[in-house]
Short mmCIF file of C-alpha atoms and ligand atoms in Angstrom, two decimals:
data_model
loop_
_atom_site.label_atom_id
_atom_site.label_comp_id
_atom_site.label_asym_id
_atom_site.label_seq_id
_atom_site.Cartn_x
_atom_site.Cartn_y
_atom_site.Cartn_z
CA UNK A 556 70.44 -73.94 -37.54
CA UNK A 557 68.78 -72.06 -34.44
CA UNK A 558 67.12 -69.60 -35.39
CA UNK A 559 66.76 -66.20 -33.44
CA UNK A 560 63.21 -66.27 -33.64
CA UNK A 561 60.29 -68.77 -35.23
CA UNK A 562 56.50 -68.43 -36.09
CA UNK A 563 56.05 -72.41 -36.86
CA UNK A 564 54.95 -73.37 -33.63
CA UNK A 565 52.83 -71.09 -32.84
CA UNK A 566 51.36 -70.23 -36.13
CA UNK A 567 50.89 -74.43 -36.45
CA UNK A 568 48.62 -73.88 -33.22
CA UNK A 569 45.85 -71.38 -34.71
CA UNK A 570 46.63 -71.41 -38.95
CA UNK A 571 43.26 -72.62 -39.39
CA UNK A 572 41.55 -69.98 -37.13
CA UNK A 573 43.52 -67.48 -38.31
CA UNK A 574 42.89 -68.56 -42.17
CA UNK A 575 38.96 -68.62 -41.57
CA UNK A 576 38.94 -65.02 -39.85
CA UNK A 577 40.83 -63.11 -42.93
CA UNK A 578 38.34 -64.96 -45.14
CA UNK A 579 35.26 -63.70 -43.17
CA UNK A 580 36.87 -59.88 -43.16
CA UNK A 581 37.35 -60.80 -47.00
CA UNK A 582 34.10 -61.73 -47.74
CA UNK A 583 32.50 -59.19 -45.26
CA UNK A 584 33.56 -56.32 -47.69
CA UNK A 585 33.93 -54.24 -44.86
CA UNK A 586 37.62 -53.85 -43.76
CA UNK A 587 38.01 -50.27 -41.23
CA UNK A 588 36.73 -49.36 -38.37
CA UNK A 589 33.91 -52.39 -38.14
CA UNK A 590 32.95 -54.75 -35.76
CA UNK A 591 36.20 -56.95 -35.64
CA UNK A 592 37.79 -53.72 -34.12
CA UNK A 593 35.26 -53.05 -31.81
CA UNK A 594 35.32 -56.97 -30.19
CA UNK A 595 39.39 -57.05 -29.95
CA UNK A 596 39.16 -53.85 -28.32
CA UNK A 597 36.77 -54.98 -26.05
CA UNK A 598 38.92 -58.30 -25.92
CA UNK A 599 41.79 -56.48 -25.20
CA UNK A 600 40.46 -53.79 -22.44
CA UNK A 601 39.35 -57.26 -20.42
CA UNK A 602 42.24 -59.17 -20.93
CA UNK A 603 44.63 -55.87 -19.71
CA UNK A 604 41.96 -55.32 -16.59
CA UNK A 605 41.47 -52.27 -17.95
CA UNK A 606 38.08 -50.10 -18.72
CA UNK A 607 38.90 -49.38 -22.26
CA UNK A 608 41.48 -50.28 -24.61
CA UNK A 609 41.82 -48.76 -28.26
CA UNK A 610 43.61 -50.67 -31.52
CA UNK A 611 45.75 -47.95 -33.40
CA UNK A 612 48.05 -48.31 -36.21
CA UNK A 613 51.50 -49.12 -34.07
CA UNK A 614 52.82 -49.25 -31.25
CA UNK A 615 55.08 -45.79 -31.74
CA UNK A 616 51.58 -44.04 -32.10
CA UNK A 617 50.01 -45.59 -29.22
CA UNK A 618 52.88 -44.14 -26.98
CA UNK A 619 52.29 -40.69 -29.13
CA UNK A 620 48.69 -40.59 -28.98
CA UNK A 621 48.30 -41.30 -25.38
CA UNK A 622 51.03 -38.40 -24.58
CA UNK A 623 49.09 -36.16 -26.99
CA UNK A 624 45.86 -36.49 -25.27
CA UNK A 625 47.39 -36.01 -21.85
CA UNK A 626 47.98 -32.57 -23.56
CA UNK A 627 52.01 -33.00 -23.71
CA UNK A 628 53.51 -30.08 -26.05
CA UNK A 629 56.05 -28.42 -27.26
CA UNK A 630 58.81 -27.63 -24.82
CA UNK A 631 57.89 -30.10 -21.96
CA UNK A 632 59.83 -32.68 -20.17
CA UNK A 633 59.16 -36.64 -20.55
CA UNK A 634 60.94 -38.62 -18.34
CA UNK A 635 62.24 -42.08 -20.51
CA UNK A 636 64.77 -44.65 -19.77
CA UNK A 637 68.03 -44.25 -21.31
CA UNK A 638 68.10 -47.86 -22.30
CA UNK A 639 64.96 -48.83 -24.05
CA UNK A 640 64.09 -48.87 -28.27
CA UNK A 641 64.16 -45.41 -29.78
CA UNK A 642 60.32 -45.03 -30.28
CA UNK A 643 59.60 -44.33 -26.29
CA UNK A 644 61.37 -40.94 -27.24
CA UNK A 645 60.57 -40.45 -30.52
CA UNK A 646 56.92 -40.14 -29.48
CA UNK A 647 58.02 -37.45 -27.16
CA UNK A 648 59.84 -35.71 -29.63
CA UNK A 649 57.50 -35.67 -31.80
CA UNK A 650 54.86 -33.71 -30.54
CA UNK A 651 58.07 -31.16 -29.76
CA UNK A 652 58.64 -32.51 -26.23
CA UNK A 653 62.22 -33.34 -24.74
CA UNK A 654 62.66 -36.73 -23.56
CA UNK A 655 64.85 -37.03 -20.78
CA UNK A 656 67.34 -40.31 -20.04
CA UNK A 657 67.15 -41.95 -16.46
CA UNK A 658 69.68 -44.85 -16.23
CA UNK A 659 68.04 -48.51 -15.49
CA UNK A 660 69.09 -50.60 -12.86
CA UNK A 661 72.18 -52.68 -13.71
CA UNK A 662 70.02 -55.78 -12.46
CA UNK A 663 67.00 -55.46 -14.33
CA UNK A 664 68.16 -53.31 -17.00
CA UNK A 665 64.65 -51.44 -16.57
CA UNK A 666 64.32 -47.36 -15.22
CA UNK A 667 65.58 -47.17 -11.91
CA UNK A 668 62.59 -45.36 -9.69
CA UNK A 669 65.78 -43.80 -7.67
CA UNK A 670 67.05 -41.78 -10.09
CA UNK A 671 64.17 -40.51 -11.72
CA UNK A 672 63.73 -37.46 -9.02
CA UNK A 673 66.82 -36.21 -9.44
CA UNK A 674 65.83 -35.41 -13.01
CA UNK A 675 62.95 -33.70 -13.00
CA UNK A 676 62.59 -30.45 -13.21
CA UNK A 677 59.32 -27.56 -13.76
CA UNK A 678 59.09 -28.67 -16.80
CA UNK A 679 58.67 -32.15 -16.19
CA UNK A 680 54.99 -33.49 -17.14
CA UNK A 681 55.13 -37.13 -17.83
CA UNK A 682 56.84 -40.71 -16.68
CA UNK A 683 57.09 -43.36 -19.38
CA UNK A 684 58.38 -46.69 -18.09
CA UNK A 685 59.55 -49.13 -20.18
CA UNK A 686 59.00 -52.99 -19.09
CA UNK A 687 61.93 -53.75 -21.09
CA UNK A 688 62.72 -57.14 -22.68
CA UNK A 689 59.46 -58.58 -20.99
CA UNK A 690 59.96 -57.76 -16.64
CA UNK A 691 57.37 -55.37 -15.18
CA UNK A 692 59.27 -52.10 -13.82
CA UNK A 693 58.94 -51.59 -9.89
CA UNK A 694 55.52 -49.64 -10.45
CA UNK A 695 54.80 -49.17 -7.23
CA UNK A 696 57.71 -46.47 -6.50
CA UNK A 697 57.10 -45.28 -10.34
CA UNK A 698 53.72 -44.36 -8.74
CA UNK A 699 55.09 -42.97 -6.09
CA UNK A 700 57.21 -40.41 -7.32
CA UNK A 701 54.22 -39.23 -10.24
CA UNK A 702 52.09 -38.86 -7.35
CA UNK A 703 53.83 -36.71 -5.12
CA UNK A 704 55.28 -34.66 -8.20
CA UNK A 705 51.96 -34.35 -10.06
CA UNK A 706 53.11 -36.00 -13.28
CA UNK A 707 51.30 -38.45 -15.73
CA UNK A 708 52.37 -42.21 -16.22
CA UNK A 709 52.22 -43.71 -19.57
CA UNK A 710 53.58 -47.63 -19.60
CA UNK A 711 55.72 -48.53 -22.36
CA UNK A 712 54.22 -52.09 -22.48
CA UNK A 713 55.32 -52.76 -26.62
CA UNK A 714 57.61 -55.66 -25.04
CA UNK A 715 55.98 -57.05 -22.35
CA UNK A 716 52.43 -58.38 -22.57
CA UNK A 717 51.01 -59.95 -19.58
CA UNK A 718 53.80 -59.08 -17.36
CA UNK A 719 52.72 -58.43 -13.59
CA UNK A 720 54.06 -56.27 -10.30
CA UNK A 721 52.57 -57.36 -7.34
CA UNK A 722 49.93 -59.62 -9.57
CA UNK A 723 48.86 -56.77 -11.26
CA UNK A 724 49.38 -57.07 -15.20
CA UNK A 725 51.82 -54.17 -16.91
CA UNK A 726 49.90 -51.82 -19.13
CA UNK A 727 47.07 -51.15 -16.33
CA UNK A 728 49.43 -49.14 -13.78
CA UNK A 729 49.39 -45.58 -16.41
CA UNK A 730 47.09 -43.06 -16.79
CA UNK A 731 46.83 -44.15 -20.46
CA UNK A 732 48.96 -46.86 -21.78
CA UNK A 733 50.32 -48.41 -24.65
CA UNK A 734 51.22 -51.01 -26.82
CA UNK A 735 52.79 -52.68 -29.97
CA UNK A 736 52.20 -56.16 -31.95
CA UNK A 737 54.66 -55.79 -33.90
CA UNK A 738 54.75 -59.00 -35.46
CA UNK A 739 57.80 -60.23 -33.45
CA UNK A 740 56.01 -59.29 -29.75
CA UNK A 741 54.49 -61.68 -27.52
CA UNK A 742 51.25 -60.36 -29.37
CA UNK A 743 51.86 -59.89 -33.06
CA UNK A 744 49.65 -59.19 -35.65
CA UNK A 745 50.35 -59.71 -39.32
CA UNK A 746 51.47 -56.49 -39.81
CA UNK A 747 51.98 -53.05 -37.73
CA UNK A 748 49.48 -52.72 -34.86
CA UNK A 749 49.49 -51.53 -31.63
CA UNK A 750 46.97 -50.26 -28.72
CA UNK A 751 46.22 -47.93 -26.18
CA UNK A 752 44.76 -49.02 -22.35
CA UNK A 753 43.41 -46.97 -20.04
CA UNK A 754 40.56 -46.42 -17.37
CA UNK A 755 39.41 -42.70 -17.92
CA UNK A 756 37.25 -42.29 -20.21
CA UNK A 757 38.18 -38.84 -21.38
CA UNK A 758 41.40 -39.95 -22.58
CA UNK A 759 40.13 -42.97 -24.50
CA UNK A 760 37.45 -41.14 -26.08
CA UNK A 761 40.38 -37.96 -26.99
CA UNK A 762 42.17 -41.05 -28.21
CA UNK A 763 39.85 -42.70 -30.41
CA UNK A 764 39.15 -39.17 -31.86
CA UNK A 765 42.51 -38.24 -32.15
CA UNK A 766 43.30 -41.57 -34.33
CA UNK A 767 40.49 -40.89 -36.79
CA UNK A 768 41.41 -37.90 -38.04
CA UNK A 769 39.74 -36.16 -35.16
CA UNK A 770 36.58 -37.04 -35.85
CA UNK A 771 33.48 -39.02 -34.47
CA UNK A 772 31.17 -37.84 -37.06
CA UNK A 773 32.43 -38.55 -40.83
CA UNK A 774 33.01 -35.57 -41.95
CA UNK A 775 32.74 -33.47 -39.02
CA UNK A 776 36.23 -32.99 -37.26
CA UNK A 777 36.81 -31.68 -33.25
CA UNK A 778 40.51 -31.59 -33.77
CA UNK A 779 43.52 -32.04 -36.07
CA UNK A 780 44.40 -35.75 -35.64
CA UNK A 781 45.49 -38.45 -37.11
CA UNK A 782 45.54 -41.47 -39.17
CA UNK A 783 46.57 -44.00 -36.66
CA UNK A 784 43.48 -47.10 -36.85
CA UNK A 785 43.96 -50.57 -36.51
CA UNK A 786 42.41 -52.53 -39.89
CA UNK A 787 39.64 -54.88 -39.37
CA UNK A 788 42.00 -58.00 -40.61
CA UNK A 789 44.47 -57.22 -38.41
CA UNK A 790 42.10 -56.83 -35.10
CA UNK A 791 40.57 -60.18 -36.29
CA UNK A 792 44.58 -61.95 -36.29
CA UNK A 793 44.88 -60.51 -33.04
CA UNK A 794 41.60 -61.47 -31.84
CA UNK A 795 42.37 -65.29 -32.96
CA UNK A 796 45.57 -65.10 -31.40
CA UNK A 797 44.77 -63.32 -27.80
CA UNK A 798 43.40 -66.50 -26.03
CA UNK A 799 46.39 -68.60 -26.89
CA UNK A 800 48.84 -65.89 -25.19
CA UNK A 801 49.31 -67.78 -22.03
CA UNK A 802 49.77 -70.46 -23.26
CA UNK A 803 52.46 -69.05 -25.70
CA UNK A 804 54.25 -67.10 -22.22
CA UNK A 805 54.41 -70.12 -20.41
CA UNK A 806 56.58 -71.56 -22.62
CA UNK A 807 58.68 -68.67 -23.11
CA UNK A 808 59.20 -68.83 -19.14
CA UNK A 809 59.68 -72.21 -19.26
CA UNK A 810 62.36 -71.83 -22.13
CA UNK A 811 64.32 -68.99 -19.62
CA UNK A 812 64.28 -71.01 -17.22
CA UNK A 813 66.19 -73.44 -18.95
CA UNK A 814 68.60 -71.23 -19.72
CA UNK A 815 68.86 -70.15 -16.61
CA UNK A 816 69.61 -73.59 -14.84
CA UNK A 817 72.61 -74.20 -17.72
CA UNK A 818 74.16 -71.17 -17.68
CA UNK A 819 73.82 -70.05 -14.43
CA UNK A 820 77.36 -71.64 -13.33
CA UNK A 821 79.58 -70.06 -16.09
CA UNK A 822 81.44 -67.26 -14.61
CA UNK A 823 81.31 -65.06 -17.63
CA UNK A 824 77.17 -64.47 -18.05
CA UNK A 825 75.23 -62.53 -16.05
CA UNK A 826 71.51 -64.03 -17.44
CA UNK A 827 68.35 -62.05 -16.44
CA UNK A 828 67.42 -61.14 -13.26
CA UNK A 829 64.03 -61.10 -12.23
CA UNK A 830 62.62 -58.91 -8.89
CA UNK A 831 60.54 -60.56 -6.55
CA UNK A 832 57.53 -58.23 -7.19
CA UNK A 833 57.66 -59.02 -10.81
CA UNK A 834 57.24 -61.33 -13.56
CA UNK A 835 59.38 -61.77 -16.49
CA UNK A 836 57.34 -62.60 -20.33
CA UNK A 837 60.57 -62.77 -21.94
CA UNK A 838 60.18 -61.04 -24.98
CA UNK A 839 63.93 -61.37 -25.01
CA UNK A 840 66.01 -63.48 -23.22
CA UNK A 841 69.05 -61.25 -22.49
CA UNK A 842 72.59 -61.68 -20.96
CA UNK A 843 75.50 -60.06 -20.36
CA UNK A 844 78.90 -60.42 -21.49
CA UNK A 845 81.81 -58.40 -21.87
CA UNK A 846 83.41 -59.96 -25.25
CA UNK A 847 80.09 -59.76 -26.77
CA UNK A 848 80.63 -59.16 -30.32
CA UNK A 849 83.17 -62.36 -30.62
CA UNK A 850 80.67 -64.63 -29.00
CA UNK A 851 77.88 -63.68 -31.22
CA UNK A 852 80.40 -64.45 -34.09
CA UNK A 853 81.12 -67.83 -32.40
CA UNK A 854 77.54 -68.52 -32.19
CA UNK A 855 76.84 -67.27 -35.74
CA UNK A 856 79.53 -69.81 -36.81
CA UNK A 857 77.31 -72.47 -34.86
CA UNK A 858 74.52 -71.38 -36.96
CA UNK A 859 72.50 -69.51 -34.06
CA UNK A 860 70.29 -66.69 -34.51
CA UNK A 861 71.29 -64.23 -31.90
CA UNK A 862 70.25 -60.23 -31.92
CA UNK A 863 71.55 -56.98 -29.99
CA UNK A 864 68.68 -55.37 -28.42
CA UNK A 865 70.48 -52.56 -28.56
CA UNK A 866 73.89 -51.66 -30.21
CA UNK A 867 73.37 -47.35 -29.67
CA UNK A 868 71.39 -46.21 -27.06
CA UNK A 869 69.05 -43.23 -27.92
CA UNK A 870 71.02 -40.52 -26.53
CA UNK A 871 73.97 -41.85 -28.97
CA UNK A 872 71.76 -41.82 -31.78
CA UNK A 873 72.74 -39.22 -34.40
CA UNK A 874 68.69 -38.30 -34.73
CA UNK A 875 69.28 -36.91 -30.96
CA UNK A 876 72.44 -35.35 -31.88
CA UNK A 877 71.12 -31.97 -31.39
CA UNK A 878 70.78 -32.78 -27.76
CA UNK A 879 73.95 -32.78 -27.84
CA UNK A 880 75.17 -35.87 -25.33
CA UNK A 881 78.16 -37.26 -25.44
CA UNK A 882 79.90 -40.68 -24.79
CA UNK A 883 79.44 -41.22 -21.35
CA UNK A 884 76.70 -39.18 -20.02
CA UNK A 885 74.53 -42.54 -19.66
CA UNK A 886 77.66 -45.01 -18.52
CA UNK A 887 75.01 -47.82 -17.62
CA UNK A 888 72.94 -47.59 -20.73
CA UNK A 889 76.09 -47.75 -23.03
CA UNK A 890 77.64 -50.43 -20.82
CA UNK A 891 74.26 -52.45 -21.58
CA UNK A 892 74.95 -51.68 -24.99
CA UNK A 893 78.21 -53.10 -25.37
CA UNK A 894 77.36 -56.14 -23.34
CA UNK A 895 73.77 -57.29 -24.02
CA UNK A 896 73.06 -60.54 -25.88
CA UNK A 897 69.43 -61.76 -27.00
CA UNK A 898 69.59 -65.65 -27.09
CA UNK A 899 67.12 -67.63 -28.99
CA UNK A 900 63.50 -67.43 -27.46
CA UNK A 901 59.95 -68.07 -29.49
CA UNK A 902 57.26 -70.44 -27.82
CA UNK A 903 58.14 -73.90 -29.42
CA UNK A 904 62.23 -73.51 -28.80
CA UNK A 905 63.11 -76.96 -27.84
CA UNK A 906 64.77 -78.32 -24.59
CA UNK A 907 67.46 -79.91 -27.30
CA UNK A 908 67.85 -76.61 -29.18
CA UNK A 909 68.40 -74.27 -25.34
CA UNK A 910 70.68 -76.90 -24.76
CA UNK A 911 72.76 -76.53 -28.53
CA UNK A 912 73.02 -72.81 -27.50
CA UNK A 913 74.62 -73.22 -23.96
CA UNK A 914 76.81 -76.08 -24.68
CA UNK A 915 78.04 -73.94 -26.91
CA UNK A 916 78.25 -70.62 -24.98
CA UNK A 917 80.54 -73.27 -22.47
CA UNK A 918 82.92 -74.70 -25.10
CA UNK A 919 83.29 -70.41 -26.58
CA UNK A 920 84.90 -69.95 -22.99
CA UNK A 921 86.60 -73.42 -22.63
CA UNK A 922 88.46 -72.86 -25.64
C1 LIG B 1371 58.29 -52.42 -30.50
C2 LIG B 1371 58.42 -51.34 -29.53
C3 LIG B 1371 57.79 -50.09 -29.72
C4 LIG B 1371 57.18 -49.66 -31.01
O1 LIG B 1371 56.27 -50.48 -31.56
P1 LIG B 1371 55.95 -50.42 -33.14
O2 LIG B 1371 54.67 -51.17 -33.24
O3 LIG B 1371 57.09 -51.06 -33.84
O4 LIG B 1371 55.79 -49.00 -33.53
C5 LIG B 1371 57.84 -49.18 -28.70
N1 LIG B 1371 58.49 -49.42 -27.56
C6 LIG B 1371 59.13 -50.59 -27.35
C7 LIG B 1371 59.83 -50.80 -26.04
C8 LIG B 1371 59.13 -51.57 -28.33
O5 LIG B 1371 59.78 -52.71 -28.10
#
């Protein structure tokens, strides 16, 4: 059995770390908004080249929070891919916004810069790229565009953790920035948690108001905000388990890679391709097929752990219904549906194990 994803390795690596840290936040009695906090933060700002970085409660309120201090309302535009997990616009639409689609490109599956100016409009106040399945998105025309038509950035970066265009790592391109660890991300804490980056210093500090129920004072409150903070036993996890990242990426690269080599010569896949400018963390190893759903049922047969990341694109979604799309506005984004395939990828897969999965991706199409 292969499975889709697995902890052992990597939890094997730092269980005793990570065992001694929840028993000093344990026997510190003190478990929100303490010093743990404060260090990952600080941790985390350095590691992302950023100025500041601030731990909230998930990665879907790091993208809302950072649009909600860039003052995004009710009624304006965000710009979003149309293929990318639902939370990029359900932070928009939650503070009343209306997210609108750009298709990726078919080769990187990520927003393609050369249709987002076609789709802006007055209303327009905000890009949010998504460096989906783990490959930086060509920031430098991103940029561009915002630039010239006065709108914010805010990097989607839940997915891809020490990514890099042109050598400079995803999640410090934005005007304010987030992310998730999700347990399952390149980062993960034990639990929900996610964070904001950024190098202003107005937004961070509207931020870490904002996720403290507006307040900097107890009891004395500047705005209505929220409960988003990131618990002291969950910064010290992620604290434990930030130096060890690399590490932990290489071998995801080296696991693609892999891949790559062996299934590089069947006709049928179309595995990941990677820009020049970029780098590729691999999240999730992805390829394309057009009988899709039979292969995964092969491979389920062979007792491999494969997922779709994802079946419905947003725009399909019956929560956007009232936007009323149809099948076939976004043709790319619900082609990538129907055809996308996450293989087996955690730091720790074996050579043996990449090698189980192709063989039998090869003898699926040589039957
Ligand atoms: C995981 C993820 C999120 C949301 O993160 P949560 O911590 O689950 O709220 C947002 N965007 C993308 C692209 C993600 O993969």
């Amino acid at each position: 059995m292969i499975p889709f994803l697995s902890f052992d390795y990597q939890d094997a690596l730092y269980r005793k770390e990570l065992i001694d840290a929840m028993t000093e936040v344990l026997d510190s009695k003190w478990y929100i908004m303490g010093n743990r906090l404060q260090k990952f933060e600080e941790n985390y700002a350095k590691f992302n080249d950023t100025q500041f970085a601030l731990g909230v409660a998930n990665g879907l309120d790091a993208i809302t929070i950072a649009l909600k201090v860039l003052g995004i309302k009710e009624g304006d535009e965000v710009i979003v891919p149309s293929n990318t997990y639902i939370a990029t616009w359900i932070a928009a639409s939650s503070l009343g916004a209306i997210p609108i689609p750009v298709e990726p490109d078919e080769r990187t599956y990520n927003i393609n810069p050369k249709l987002i100016e076609a789709a802006i409009t007055e209303k327009t106040k905000a890009i949010i790229p998504v460096h989906l399945y783990g490959q930086a998105c060509n920031m430098t025309e991103i940029l561009e565009i915002a630039k010239k038509h006065n709108l914010f950035v805010v990097e989607d970066n839940a997915q891809a953790h020490l990514a890099t265009w042109e050598n400079k790592i995803t999640g410090s391109f934005g005007d304010i920035n987030a992310t998730s660890f999700y347990p399952g991300k390149n980062l993960g804490a034990l639990g929900d948690a996610g964070a904001i980056t950024t190098n202003s210093e107005d937004l961070f500090k509207d931020a870490r108001t904002y996720r403290n129920y507006g307040s900097n004072i107890k009891y004395h409150n500047e705005v209505i905000g929220v409960n988003s903070r990131l618990d002291e036993l969950q910064a010290a996890v992620l604290d434990v388990k930030l130096p060890f990242l690399k590490e932990l990426t290489d071998q995801r690269i080296a696991a693609a890679h892999h891949y790559n080599e062996l299934l590089k010569d069947i006709p049928e896949v179309t595995i990941p391709f990677c820009e020049e400018k970029a780098t590729h963390v691999y999240h999730v190893y992805a390829i394309l097929i057009k009988d899709r759903d039979q292969l995964q049922k092969y491979l389920g047969e062979k007792q491999i752990g494969t997922l779709i990341h994802y079946p419905i694109p947003a725009h399909l979604q019956k929560a956007y219904a009232h936007l009323n799309y149809k099948q076939g506005d976004y043709p790319i984004a619900e082609r990538i549906a129907k055809e996308i395939l996450s293989l087996p990828m955690f730091p720790g897969i074996t050579n043996e194990q990449i090698e189980y999965v192709c063989n039998s991706i090869k003898e699926y199409y040589a039957r």
